[in-house]
Amino acid sequence: MRPPETGPPTALLCGEIRTCLLPARQALDIRSAAQFLALRADERVLLSERPTLYARSPDTLTGVDCPLPAADGARVRAVGTVAAHAVLTEGRVLQTSARFRAPASGPDQRRPWGQYLIRPGTVEPLGKLPREPVARGVLDGGRQGDLDVGLIADALLTRLLRHPLLDQRPPMRSRPTRLRWAALPAPSGAGPSLERFTLAEDELRTVRLRVPEDTPADEIAGLCADLALHDWLLTTVVRTFDGIRLGTGADRDGSSVLRALGPAVDHLLHLWMPRARVTPALARLWDPLEERPGFTRQWDALVHRIRDQLALQAIGPARREVEPAP
């Protein structure tokens, strides 16, 4: 995990991502997306139109001085800044992310704030960092009063959802998801690996990674955002399809099927592009999820089912006309 130009190497990198459907009837175009994500006047929004419309806000910094979460109960005070940003995909799916990096050790006493500000997104422990317990503590959620990057991501999401560009009329029902992640250094000479991807309750997912020490933090965060986006897409479409009562006879004209599935086709199905914005060095970490549980296999099966249902609804009136009378 490549450190900033100043400062010691990174021993632990952690973050949390919120993913949700933008509450607007129409997707934002590229100019509106730039206006929507203009969080700072001194930095421009990053925009890209290939392979999908993508907009990324500048980073914002939140100063913190509090204990780090640790699974073994250790109380390790840390001081520094947490970096947060937002991403809008195809003007439709909004993600807010917060992350921090921590070195293996820090000073015994707190430094002046100016020394923390020159290393944005870095949180220094006072003393040694118990990185394994802290990684587990971040993924488990920690205790009240511990550093919680999820609260920072959530605060940014709340701020953006109040933007005047949004009419608060989403085209379909959905629920946001949360993805917590922790990346530790890989053994010397080893490549990156995805040690664990967990689906927990309350829309929570956790990811634990091992990466070479020279891997840029932005690339690791980008991989996790890609996982969070596609997990949200899959979860949302699964729930949309599961909410339809097929073959019950209660919807003879097919209107409820069209109302439920139509928005998914219009707004979500074309967004499935795993690894499209993941660097080649980390793209292979998608492989375990494609093998088991098989993200893309499940997605393709859902897409085929949706299209089959829409095709059946399209020919339904003609089929009913030729049905013999009982």
Tab-separated table of C-alpha atoms in Angstrom:
chain	number	residue	atom	x	y	z
A	1	MET	CA	0.000	0.000	0.000
A	2	ARG	CA	1.929	2.951	-1.295
A	3	PRO	CA	2.309	5.684	1.353
A	4	PRO	CA	2.029	9.403	0.661
A	5	GLU	CA	5.186	11.238	-0.350
A	6	THR	CA	5.891	11.928	3.319
A	7	GLY	CA	5.329	9.546	6.182
A	8	PRO	CA	6.059	5.918	7.055
A	9	PRO	CA	4.719	2.903	5.092
A	10	THR	CA	1.112	1.881	5.517
A	11	ALA	CA	0.421	-1.017	7.886
A	12	LEU	CA	-3.383	-0.942	7.570
A	13	LEU	CA	-5.914	0.643	5.221
A	14	CYS	CA	-9.615	0.630	6.112
A	15	GLY	CA	-12.809	2.144	4.802
A	16	GLU	CA	-16.568	1.955	4.461
A	17	ILE	CA	-18.825	2.560	1.466
A	18	ARG	CA	-22.510	3.476	1.245
A	19	THR	CA	-24.296	2.570	-2.010
A	20	CYS	CA	-27.822	3.635	-2.948
A	21	LEU	CA	-30.137	4.559	-5.807
A	22	LEU	CA	-30.122	8.283	-6.503
A	23	PRO	CA	-33.536	9.650	-5.426
A	24	ALA	CA	-34.352	11.330	-8.724
A	25	ARG	CA	-36.854	10.410	-11.416
A	26	GLN	CA	-34.286	10.935	-14.161
A	27	ALA	CA	-30.594	10.085	-14.120
A	28	LEU	CA	-28.277	13.093	-13.914
A	29	ASP	CA	-26.397	13.989	-17.083
A	30	ILE	CA	-22.668	14.624	-16.963
A	31	ARG	CA	-22.960	18.374	-16.349
A	32	SER	CA	-25.512	17.891	-13.587
A	33	ALA	CA	-23.322	15.163	-12.068
A	34	ALA	CA	-20.403	17.600	-11.935
A	35	GLN	CA	-22.592	20.182	-10.225
A	36	PHE	CA	-23.968	17.580	-7.824
A	37	LEU	CA	-20.533	16.378	-6.695
A	38	ALA	CA	-18.813	19.764	-6.458
A	39	LEU	CA	-17.909	19.387	-2.784
A	40	ARG	CA	-14.958	21.771	-2.919
A	41	ALA	CA	-14.412	24.989	-4.830
A	42	ASP	CA	-10.655	24.415	-5.176
A	43	GLU	CA	-10.844	21.023	-6.931
A	44	ARG	CA	-12.775	19.843	-9.970
A	45	VAL	CA	-15.007	16.787	-10.199
A	46	LEU	CA	-13.397	13.909	-12.116
A	47	LEU	CA	-15.580	12.951	-15.086
A	48	SER	CA	-15.427	10.018	-17.499
A	49	GLU	CA	-17.836	8.763	-20.166
A	50	ARG	CA	-16.198	5.419	-21.002
A	51	PRO	CA	-17.151	2.646	-20.460
A	52	THR	CA	-19.936	4.210	-18.370
A	53	LEU	CA	-20.743	7.713	-17.205
A	54	TYR	CA	-18.649	8.160	-14.065
A	55	ALA	CA	-18.253	11.173	-11.806
A	56	ARG	CA	-16.027	11.348	-8.712
A	57	SER	CA	-15.971	14.193	-6.240
A	58	PRO	CA	-12.808	15.661	-4.738
A	59	ASP	CA	-11.775	14.319	-1.347
A	60	THR	CA	-12.994	15.995	1.806
A	61	LEU	CA	-11.135	15.597	5.091
A	62	THR	CA	-12.491	15.038	8.602
A	63	GLY	CA	-10.174	15.478	11.570
A	64	VAL	CA	-10.326	12.729	14.198
A	65	ASP	CA	-8.815	12.187	17.644
A	66	CYS	CA	-10.246	9.043	19.224
A	67	PRO	CA	-9.539	5.353	19.947
A	68	LEU	CA	-9.262	2.899	17.073
A	69	PRO	CA	-11.653	-0.069	17.140
A	70	ALA	CA	-9.800	-3.195	18.284
A	71	ALA	CA	-11.240	-6.688	18.554
A	72	ASP	CA	-9.054	-7.531	21.550
A	73	GLY	CA	-10.276	-4.546	23.567
A	74	ALA	CA	-7.051	-2.564	23.314
A	75	ARG	CA	-7.439	1.207	23.617
A	76	VAL	CA	-5.185	2.764	20.979
A	77	ARG	CA	-5.653	6.496	20.540
A	78	ALA	CA	-5.174	7.797	17.005
A	79	VAL	CA	-5.075	11.278	15.515
A	80	GLY	CA	-5.274	12.438	11.920
A	81	THR	CA	-7.732	12.861	9.060
A	82	VAL	CA	-10.204	10.567	7.299
A	83	ALA	CA	-10.655	11.127	3.552
A	84	ALA	CA	-14.133	10.880	2.025
A	85	HIS	CA	-15.508	11.245	-1.497
A	86	ALA	CA	-18.585	10.420	-3.545
A	87	VAL	CA	-19.057	8.649	-6.875
A	88	LEU	CA	-22.034	8.715	-9.242
A	89	THR	CA	-22.324	5.914	-11.823
A	90	GLU	CA	-24.431	6.523	-14.934
A	91	GLY	CA	-26.077	9.401	-13.088
A	92	ARG	CA	-28.110	6.809	-11.216
A	93	VAL	CA	-26.178	4.976	-8.454
A	94	LEU	CA	-24.580	7.051	-5.702
A	95	GLN	CA	-21.718	5.865	-3.495
A	96	THR	CA	-20.018	7.666	-0.635
A	97	SER	CA	-16.739	6.333	0.724
A	98	ALA	CA	-14.568	7.155	3.719
A	99	ARG	CA	-11.136	5.662	4.380
A	100	PHE	CA	-7.938	6.034	6.357
A	101	ARG	CA	-4.447	4.588	6.329
A	102	ALA	CA	-2.431	3.903	9.477
A	103	PRO	CA	1.309	3.327	9.871
A	104	ALA	CA	2.745	0.602	12.104
A	105	SER	CA	3.626	3.125	14.801
A	106	GLY	CA	3.382	6.780	15.638
A	107	PRO	CA	4.672	9.310	18.169
A	108	ASP	CA	4.049	8.911	21.877
A	109	GLN	CA	2.403	12.334	22.018
A	110	ARG	CA	0.002	14.165	19.754
A	111	ARG	CA	1.594	16.368	17.101
A	112	PRO	CA	0.396	19.862	16.060
A	113	TRP	CA	-2.539	19.672	13.613
A	114	GLY	CA	-0.479	21.069	10.772
A	115	GLN	CA	1.664	17.942	10.716
A	116	TYR	CA	-1.419	15.747	10.268
A	117	LEU	CA	-2.845	17.911	7.510
A	118	ILE	CA	0.194	17.384	5.259
A	119	ARG	CA	-0.689	13.645	5.183
A	120	PRO	CA	-4.387	13.639	4.226
A	121	GLY	CA	-6.276	10.440	4.912
A	122	THR	CA	-3.697	9.270	7.454
A	123	VAL	CA	-4.530	8.404	11.058
A	124	GLU	CA	-1.492	7.926	13.322
A	125	PRO	CA	-1.626	5.778	16.457
A	126	LEU	CA	0.010	7.054	19.595
A	127	GLY	CA	2.532	4.253	19.955
A	128	LYS	CA	2.370	0.911	18.157
A	129	LEU	CA	-0.565	-0.182	15.995
A	130	PRO	CA	-2.017	-3.657	16.727
A	131	ARG	CA	-3.036	-4.004	13.104
A	132	GLU	CA	-4.702	-7.420	13.204
A	133	PRO	CA	-7.009	-6.545	16.150
A	134	VAL	CA	-7.767	-3.142	14.607
A	135	ALA	CA	-8.592	-4.701	11.225
A	136	ARG	CA	-11.008	-7.095	12.928
A	137	GLY	CA	-12.415	-4.265	15.035
A	138	VAL	CA	-13.122	-2.138	11.962
A	139	LEU	CA	-14.910	-5.008	10.216
A	140	ASP	CA	-16.889	-5.898	13.362
A	141	GLY	CA	-17.962	-2.307	13.958
A	142	GLY	CA	-16.059	-1.372	17.105
A	143	ARG	CA	-17.442	0.245	20.240
A	144	GLN	CA	-19.202	3.523	20.836
A	145	GLY	CA	-16.635	6.307	20.791
A	146	ASP	CA	-14.186	4.441	18.547
A	147	LEU	CA	-13.236	5.763	15.133
A	148	ASP	CA	-16.174	4.960	12.809
A	149	VAL	CA	-15.521	5.742	9.151
A	150	GLY	CA	-19.050	4.583	8.342
A	151	LEU	CA	-20.449	7.613	10.145
A	152	ILE	CA	-18.305	9.882	7.976
A	153	ALA	CA	-19.472	8.155	4.781
A	154	ASP	CA	-23.050	8.376	6.017
A	155	ALA	CA	-22.739	12.095	6.793
A	156	LEU	CA	-21.530	12.767	3.254
A	157	LEU	CA	-24.393	10.684	1.855
A	158	THR	CA	-26.926	12.646	3.924
A	159	ARG	CA	-25.448	15.921	2.683
A	160	LEU	CA	-25.693	14.876	-0.965
A	161	LEU	CA	-29.224	13.474	-0.679
A	162	ARG	CA	-30.399	16.973	0.287
A	163	HIS	CA	-29.053	18.508	-2.921
A	164	PRO	CA	-31.601	20.684	-4.775
A	165	LEU	CA	-30.962	18.797	-8.031
A	166	LEU	CA	-32.771	15.770	-6.577
A	167	ASP	CA	-36.573	15.628	-6.812
A	168	GLN	CA	-36.798	12.748	-4.264
A	169	ARG	CA	-38.767	10.624	-6.757
A	170	PRO	CA	-36.730	7.465	-7.402
A	171	PRO	CA	-38.015	5.251	-10.227
A	172	MET	CA	-38.107	2.127	-8.047
A	173	ARG	CA	-37.846	0.953	-4.471
A	174	SER	CA	-34.460	-0.085	-3.142
A	175	ARG	CA	-32.404	-0.112	0.013
A	176	PRO	CA	-28.852	1.161	0.562
A	177	THR	CA	-26.034	-1.219	1.435
A	178	ARG	CA	-22.861	-0.798	3.479
A	179	LEU	CA	-19.498	-2.366	2.703
A	180	ARG	CA	-16.689	-2.275	5.270
A	181	TRP	CA	-13.216	-3.224	4.155
A	182	ALA	CA	-9.760	-3.671	5.607
A	183	ALA	CA	-6.533	-4.215	3.675
A	184	LEU	CA	-3.384	-5.536	5.308
A	185	PRO	CA	0.062	-5.989	3.751
A	186	ALA	CA	0.610	-9.237	1.878
A	187	PRO	CA	3.610	-11.441	2.778
A	188	SER	CA	6.841	-10.510	1.058
A	189	GLY	CA	6.744	-11.559	-2.600
A	190	ALA	CA	3.042	-12.491	-2.532
A	191	GLY	CA	0.408	-10.929	-4.743
A	192	PRO	CA	-2.940	-9.450	-3.714
A	193	SER	CA	-5.638	-11.721	-2.340
A	194	LEU	CA	-9.251	-11.473	-1.211
A	195	GLU	CA	-9.271	-13.336	2.091
A	196	ARG	CA	-12.955	-12.978	2.897
A	197	PHE	CA	-16.168	-11.462	1.538
A	198	THR	CA	-19.071	-11.700	3.993
A	199	LEU	CA	-22.766	-10.901	3.695
A	200	ALA	CA	-23.981	-9.832	7.129
A	201	GLU	CA	-27.371	-8.698	8.364
A	202	ASP	CA	-28.708	-5.136	8.121
A	203	GLU	CA	-27.423	-4.673	4.547
A	204	LEU	CA	-23.792	-4.969	5.717
A	205	ARG	CA	-20.965	-6.569	3.764
A	206	THR	CA	-17.354	-6.953	4.896
A	207	VAL	CA	-14.216	-7.463	2.820
A	208	ARG	CA	-10.745	-8.400	4.069
A	209	LEU	CA	-7.803	-8.063	1.672
A	210	ARG	CA	-4.066	-8.674	1.523
A	211	VAL	CA	-2.147	-6.419	-0.867
A	212	PRO	CA	1.523	-5.713	-1.626
A	213	GLU	CA	2.893	-2.716	0.240
A	214	ASP	CA	3.473	-0.702	-2.947
A	215	THR	CA	-0.220	-0.861	-3.987
A	216	PRO	CA	-1.687	2.672	-4.173
A	217	ALA	CA	-4.461	3.305	-1.670
A	218	ASP	CA	-6.736	4.778	-4.353
A	219	GLU	CA	-6.558	1.529	-6.325
A	220	ILE	CA	-7.534	-0.542	-3.283
A	221	ALA	CA	-10.433	1.782	-2.503
A	222	GLY	CA	-11.496	1.616	-6.170
A	223	LEU	CA	-11.640	-2.177	-6.073
A	224	CYS	CA	-13.811	-2.081	-2.944
A	225	ALA	CA	-16.136	0.500	-4.524
A	226	ASP	CA	-16.501	-1.775	-7.565
A	227	LEU	CA	-17.402	-4.722	-5.316
A	228	ALA	CA	-19.897	-2.564	-3.408
A	229	LEU	CA	-21.549	-1.295	-6.601
A	230	HIS	CA	-22.075	-4.729	-8.109
A	231	ASP	CA	-23.174	-6.286	-4.832
A	232	TRP	CA	-25.797	-3.518	-4.533
A	233	LEU	CA	-26.972	-4.076	-8.119
A	234	LEU	CA	-27.323	-7.815	-7.575
A	235	THR	CA	-29.060	-7.393	-4.216
A	236	THR	CA	-31.499	-4.799	-5.573
A	237	VAL	CA	-32.502	-6.787	-8.647
A	238	VAL	CA	-32.889	-10.005	-6.621
A	239	ARG	CA	-35.252	-8.243	-4.220
A	240	THR	CA	-37.173	-6.629	-7.050
A	241	PHE	CA	-37.789	-10.002	-8.692
A	242	ASP	CA	-38.592	-11.746	-5.425
A	243	GLY	CA	-41.298	-9.175	-4.704
A	244	ILE	CA	-43.339	-10.226	-7.740
A	245	ARG	CA	-46.058	-12.866	-7.358
A	246	LEU	CA	-45.733	-14.863	-10.551
A	247	GLY	CA	-48.325	-17.330	-11.699
A	248	THR	CA	-50.919	-16.435	-9.068
A	249	GLY	CA	-53.593	-15.256	-11.451
A	250	ALA	CA	-53.953	-12.034	-9.480
A	251	ASP	CA	-52.350	-9.983	-12.231
A	252	ARG	CA	-53.900	-11.203	-15.454
A	253	ASP	CA	-52.931	-8.167	-17.513
A	254	GLY	CA	-49.319	-8.243	-16.288
A	255	SER	CA	-49.336	-4.627	-15.126
A	256	SER	CA	-47.697	-5.307	-11.757
A	257	VAL	CA	-44.879	-7.276	-13.419
A	258	LEU	CA	-44.223	-4.418	-15.817
A	259	ARG	CA	-44.320	-1.841	-13.027
A	260	ALA	CA	-41.802	-3.820	-10.972
A	261	LEU	CA	-39.402	-4.965	-13.682
A	262	GLY	CA	-39.583	-2.057	-16.110
A	263	PRO	CA	-37.537	0.360	-13.945
A	264	ALA	CA	-34.877	-2.288	-13.333
A	265	VAL	CA	-34.486	-2.733	-17.097
A	266	ASP	CA	-34.426	1.020	-17.739
A	267	HIS	CA	-32.060	2.038	-14.957
A	268	LEU	CA	-29.952	-0.891	-13.703
A	269	LEU	CA	-29.382	-3.797	-16.099
A	270	HIS	CA	-26.863	-1.955	-18.280
A	271	LEU	CA	-24.662	-1.081	-15.289
A	272	TRP	CA	-23.203	-4.567	-14.798
A	273	MET	CA	-19.508	-4.186	-15.704
A	274	PRO	CA	-17.316	-5.827	-13.049
A	275	ARG	CA	-13.646	-4.738	-13.093
A	276	ALA	CA	-14.296	-1.968	-15.633
A	277	ARG	CA	-12.612	0.588	-13.380
A	278	VAL	CA	-10.319	-1.716	-11.416
A	279	THR	CA	-6.590	-1.695	-12.133
A	280	PRO	CA	-5.245	-4.878	-13.755
A	281	ALA	CA	-3.133	-5.709	-10.695
A	282	LEU	CA	-6.261	-5.976	-8.532
A	283	ALA	CA	-8.848	-7.087	-11.117
A	284	ARG	CA	-8.130	-10.766	-10.478
A	285	LEU	CA	-9.477	-10.389	-6.940
A	286	TRP	CA	-12.898	-10.601	-8.575
A	287	ASP	CA	-12.143	-14.218	-9.558
A	288	PRO	CA	-13.118	-15.832	-6.208
A	289	LEU	CA	-16.505	-14.065	-6.303
A	290	GLU	CA	-17.107	-15.202	-9.870
A	291	GLU	CA	-16.272	-18.803	-8.979
A	292	ARG	CA	-18.249	-18.962	-5.751
A	293	PRO	CA	-20.910	-17.694	-5.145
A	294	GLY	CA	-20.784	-16.649	-8.817
A	295	PHE	CA	-21.856	-13.015	-9.015
A	296	THR	CA	-22.067	-12.760	-12.792
A	297	ARG	CA	-23.714	-16.195	-13.194
A	298	GLN	CA	-26.459	-15.117	-10.800
A	299	TRP	CA	-26.786	-11.740	-12.529
A	300	ASP	CA	-27.060	-13.328	-15.984
A	301	ALA	CA	-29.707	-15.759	-14.734
A	302	LEU	CA	-31.717	-12.866	-13.274
A	303	VAL	CA	-31.448	-10.850	-16.479
A	304	HIS	CA	-32.700	-13.826	-18.517
A	305	ARG	CA	-35.632	-14.323	-16.134
A	306	ILE	CA	-36.559	-10.660	-16.292
A	307	ARG	CA	-36.471	-10.605	-20.090
A	308	ASP	CA	-38.465	-13.835	-20.271
A	309	GLN	CA	-41.136	-12.363	-18.014
A	310	LEU	CA	-41.345	-9.181	-20.052
A	311	ALA	CA	-41.581	-11.232	-23.243
A	312	LEU	CA	-44.403	-13.306	-21.751
A	313	GLN	CA	-46.251	-10.141	-20.769
A	314	ALA	CA	-45.826	-8.781	-24.295
A	315	ILE	CA	-47.436	-11.835	-25.893
A	316	GLY	CA	-49.914	-12.342	-23.069
A	317	PRO	CA	-52.923	-10.592	-24.702
A	318	ALA	CA	-52.508	-12.572	-27.917
A	319	ARG	CA	-52.120	-15.818	-25.988
A	320	ARG	CA	-55.280	-15.167	-24.002
A	321	GLU	CA	-57.240	-14.450	-27.189
A	322	VAL	CA	-56.582	-17.937	-28.556
A	323	GLU	CA	-57.184	-19.798	-25.315
A	324	PRO	CA	-60.236	-22.074	-25.690
A	325	ALA	CA	-63.245	-21.311	-23.560
A	326	PRO	CA	-63.680	-23.695	-20.604
